[in-house]
mmCIF file with all atom_site columns, C-alpha atoms in Angstrom:
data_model
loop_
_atom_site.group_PDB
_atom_site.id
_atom_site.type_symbol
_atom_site.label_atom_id
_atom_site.label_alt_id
_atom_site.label_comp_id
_atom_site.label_asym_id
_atom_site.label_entity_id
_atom_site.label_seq_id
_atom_site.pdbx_PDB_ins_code
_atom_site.Cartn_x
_atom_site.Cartn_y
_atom_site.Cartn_z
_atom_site.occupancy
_atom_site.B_iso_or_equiv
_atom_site.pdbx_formal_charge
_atom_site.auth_seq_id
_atom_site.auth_comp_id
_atom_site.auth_asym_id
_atom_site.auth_atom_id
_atom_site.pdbx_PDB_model_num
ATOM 1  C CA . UNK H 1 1  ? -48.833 33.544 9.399  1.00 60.00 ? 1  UNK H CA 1
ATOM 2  C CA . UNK H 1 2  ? -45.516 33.400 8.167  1.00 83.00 ? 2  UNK H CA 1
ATOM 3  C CA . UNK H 1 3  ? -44.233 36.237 10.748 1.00 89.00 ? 3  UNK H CA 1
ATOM 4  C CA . UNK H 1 4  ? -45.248 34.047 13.410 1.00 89.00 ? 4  UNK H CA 1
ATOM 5  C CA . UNK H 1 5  ? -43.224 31.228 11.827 1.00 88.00 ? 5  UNK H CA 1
ATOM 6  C CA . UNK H 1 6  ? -40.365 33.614 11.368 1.00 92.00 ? 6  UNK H CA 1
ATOM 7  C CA . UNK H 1 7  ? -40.689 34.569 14.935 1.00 94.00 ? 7  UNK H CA 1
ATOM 8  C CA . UNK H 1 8  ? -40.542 30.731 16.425 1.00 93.00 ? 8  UNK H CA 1
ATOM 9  C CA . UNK H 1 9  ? -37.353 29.992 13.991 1.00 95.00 ? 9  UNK H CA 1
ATOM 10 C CA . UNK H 1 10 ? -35.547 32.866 15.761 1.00 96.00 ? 10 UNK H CA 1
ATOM 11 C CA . UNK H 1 11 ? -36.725 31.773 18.901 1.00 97.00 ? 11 UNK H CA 1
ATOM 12 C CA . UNK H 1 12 ? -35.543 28.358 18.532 1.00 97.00 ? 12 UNK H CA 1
ATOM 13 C CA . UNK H 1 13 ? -32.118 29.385 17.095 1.00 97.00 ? 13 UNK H CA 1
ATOM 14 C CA . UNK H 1 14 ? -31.489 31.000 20.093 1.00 97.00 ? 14 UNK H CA 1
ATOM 15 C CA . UNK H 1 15 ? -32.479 28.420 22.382 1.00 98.00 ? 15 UNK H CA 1
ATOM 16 C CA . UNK H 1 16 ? -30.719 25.989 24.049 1.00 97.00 ? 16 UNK H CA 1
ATOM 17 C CA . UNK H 1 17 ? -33.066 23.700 25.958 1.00 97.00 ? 17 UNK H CA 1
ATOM 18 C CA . UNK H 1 18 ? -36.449 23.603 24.476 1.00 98.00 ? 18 UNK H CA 1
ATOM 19 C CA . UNK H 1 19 ? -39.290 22.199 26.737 1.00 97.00 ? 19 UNK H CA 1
ATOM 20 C CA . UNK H 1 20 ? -42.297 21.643 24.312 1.00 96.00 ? 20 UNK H CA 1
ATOM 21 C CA . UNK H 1 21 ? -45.677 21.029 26.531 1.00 94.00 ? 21 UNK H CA 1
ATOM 22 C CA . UNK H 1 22 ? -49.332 20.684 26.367 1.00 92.00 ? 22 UNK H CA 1
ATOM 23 C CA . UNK H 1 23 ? -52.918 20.763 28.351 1.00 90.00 ? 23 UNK H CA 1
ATOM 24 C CA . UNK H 1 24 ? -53.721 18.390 31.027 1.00 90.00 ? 24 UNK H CA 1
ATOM 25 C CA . UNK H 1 25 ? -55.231 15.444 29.993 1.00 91.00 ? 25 UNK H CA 1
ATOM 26 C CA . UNK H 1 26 ? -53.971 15.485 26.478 1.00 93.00 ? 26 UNK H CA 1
ATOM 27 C CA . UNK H 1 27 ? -56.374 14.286 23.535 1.00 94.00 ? 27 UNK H CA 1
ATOM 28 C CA . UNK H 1 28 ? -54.812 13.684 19.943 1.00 96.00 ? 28 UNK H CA 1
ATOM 29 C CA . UNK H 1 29 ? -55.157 16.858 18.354 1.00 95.00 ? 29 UNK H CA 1
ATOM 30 C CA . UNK H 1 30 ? -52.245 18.112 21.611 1.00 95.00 ? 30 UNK H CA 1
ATOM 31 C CA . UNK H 1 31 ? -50.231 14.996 20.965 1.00 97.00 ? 31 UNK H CA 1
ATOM 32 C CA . UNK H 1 32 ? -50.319 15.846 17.171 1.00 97.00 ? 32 UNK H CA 1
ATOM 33 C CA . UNK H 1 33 ? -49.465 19.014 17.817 1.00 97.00 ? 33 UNK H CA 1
ATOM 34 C CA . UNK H 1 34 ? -46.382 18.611 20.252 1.00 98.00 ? 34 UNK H CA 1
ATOM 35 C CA . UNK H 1 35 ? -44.840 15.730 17.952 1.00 98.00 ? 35 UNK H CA 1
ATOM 36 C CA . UNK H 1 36 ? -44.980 17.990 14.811 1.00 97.00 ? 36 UNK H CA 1
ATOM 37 C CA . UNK H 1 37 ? -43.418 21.061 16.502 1.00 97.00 ? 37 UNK H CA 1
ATOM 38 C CA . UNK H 1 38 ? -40.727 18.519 17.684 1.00 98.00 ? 38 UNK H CA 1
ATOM 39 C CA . UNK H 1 39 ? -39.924 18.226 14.135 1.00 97.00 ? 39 UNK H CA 1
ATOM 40 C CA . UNK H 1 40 ? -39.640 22.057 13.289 1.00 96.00 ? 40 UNK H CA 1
ATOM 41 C CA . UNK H 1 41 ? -37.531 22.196 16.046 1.00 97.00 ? 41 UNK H CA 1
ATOM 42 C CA . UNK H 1 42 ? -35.413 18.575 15.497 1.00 97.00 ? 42 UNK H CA 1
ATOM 43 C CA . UNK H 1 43 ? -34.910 20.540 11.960 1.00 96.00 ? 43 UNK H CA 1
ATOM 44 C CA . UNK H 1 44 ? -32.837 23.505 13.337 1.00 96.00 ? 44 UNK H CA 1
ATOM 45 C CA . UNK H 1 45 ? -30.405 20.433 14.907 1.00 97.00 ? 45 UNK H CA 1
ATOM 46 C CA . UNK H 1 46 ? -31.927 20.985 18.219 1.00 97.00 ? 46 UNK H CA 1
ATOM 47 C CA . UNK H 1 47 ? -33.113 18.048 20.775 1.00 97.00 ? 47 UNK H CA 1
ATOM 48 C CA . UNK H 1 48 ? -36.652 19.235 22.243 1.00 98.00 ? 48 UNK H CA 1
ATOM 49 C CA . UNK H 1 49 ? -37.745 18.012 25.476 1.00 98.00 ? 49 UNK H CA 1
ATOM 50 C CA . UNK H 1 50 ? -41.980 16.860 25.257 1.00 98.00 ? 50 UNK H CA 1
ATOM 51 C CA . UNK H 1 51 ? -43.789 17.224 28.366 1.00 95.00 ? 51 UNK H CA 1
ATOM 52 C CA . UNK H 1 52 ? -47.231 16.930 29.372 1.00 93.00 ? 52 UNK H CA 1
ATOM 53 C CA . UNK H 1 53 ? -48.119 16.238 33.080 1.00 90.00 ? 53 UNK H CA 1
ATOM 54 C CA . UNK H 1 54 ? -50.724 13.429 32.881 1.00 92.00 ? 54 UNK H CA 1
ATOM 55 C CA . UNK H 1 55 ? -49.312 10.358 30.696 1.00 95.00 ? 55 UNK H CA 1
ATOM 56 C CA . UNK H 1 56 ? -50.405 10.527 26.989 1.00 96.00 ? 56 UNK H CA 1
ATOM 57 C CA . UNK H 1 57 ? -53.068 7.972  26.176 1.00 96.00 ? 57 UNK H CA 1
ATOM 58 C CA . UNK H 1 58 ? -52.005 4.398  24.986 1.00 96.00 ? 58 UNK H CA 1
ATOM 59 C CA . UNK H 1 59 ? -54.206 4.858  21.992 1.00 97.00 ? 59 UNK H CA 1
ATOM 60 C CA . UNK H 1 60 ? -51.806 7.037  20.709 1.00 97.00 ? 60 UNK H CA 1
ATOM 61 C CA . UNK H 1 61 ? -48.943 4.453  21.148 1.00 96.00 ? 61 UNK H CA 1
ATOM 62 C CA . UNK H 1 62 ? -48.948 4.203  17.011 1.00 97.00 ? 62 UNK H CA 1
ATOM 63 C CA . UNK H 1 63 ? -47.905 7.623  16.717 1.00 97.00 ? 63 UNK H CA 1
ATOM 64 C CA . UNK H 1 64 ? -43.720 8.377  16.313 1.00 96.00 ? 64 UNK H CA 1
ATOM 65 C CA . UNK H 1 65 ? -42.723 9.909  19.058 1.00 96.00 ? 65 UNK H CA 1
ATOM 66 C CA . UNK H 1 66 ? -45.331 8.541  21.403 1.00 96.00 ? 66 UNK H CA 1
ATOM 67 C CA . UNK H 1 67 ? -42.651 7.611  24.148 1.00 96.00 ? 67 UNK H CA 1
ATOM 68 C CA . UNK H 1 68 ? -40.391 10.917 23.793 1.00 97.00 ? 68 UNK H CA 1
ATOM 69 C CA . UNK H 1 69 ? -43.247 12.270 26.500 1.00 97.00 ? 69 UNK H CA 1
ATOM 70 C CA . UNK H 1 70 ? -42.274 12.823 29.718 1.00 96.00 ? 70 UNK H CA 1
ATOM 71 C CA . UNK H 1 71 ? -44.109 14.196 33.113 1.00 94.00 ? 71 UNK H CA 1
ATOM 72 C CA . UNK H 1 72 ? -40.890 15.788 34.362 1.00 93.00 ? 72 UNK H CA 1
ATOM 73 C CA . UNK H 1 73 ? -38.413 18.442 32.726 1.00 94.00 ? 73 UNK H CA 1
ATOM 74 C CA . UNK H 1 74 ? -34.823 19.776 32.767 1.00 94.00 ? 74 UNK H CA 1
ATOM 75 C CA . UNK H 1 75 ? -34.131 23.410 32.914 1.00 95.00 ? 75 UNK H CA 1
ATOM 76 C CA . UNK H 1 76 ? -35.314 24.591 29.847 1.00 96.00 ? 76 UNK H CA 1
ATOM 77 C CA . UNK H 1 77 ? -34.654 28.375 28.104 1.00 96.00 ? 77 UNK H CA 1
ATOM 78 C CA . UNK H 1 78 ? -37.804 28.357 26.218 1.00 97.00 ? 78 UNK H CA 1
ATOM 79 C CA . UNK H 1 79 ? -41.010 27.185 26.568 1.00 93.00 ? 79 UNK H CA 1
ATOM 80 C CA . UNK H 1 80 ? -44.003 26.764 23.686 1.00 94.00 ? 80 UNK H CA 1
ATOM 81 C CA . UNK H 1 81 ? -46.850 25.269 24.752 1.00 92.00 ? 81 UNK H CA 1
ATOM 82 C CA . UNK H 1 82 ? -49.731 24.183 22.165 1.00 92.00 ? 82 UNK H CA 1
ATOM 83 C CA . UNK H 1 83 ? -52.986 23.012 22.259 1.00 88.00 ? 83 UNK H CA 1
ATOM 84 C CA . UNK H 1 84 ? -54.036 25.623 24.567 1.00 84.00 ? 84 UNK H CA 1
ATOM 85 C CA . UNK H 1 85 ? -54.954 29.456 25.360 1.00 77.00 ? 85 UNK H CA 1
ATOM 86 C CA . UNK H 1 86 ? -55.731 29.276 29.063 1.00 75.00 ? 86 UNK H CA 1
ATOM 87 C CA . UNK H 1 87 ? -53.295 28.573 31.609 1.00 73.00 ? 87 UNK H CA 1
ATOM 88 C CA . UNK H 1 88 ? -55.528 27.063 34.113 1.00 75.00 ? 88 UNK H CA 1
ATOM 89 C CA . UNK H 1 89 ? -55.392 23.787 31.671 1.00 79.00 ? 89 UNK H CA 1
ATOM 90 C CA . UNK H 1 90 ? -51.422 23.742 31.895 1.00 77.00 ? 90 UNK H CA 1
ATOM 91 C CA . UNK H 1 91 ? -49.296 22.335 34.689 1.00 71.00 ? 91 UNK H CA 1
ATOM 92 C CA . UNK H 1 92 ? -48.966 23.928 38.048 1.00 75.00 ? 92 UNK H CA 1
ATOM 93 C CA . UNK H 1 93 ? -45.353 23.989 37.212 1.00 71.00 ? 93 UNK H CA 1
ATOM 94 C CA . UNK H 1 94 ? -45.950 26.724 34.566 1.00 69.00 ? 94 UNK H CA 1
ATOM 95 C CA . UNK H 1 95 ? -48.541 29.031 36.359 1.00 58.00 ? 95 UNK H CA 1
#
């Protein structure tokens, strides 16, 4: 695991604009997992965008970060995407 880690840190440095998204219809375990990479990346002094297309549910309202979501994006230089293996549950805009 902790090549993979090593991998993303380098990736980040280099980065500029991060875009961070997940799965259509998002369910708590993509929210989760968006908002904690945020902070992995917020710790390398960087200012992640979070996208998903569909709104994230209210009942996650309690969670920090809830409102950095957005269902539009800047021009980004990297892209991670979580929560998801196939790209036919991803945006249009990424496929």
């Amino acid at each position: 695991m902790t090549v993979y880690w090593t991998k993303l840190k380098k990736l980040v440095q280099g980065s500029k604009q991060i875009l961070i998204a997940t799965h259509l219809d998002p369910d708590g375990d993509a929210v989760c997992a968006v908002l904690a990479l945020a902070i992995f990346v917020r710790s390398f002094f960087k200012i992640p965008q979070l996208y998903c297309v569909h709104p994230i549910p209210e009942k996650y309202s309690f969670l920090k970060g809830y409102k950095s979501f957005r269902q539009t994006f800047k021009p980004y230089d990297l892209l991670i995407v979580v929560d998801t293996a196939k790209l036919k549950r991803l945006a249009s805009d990424f496929i």
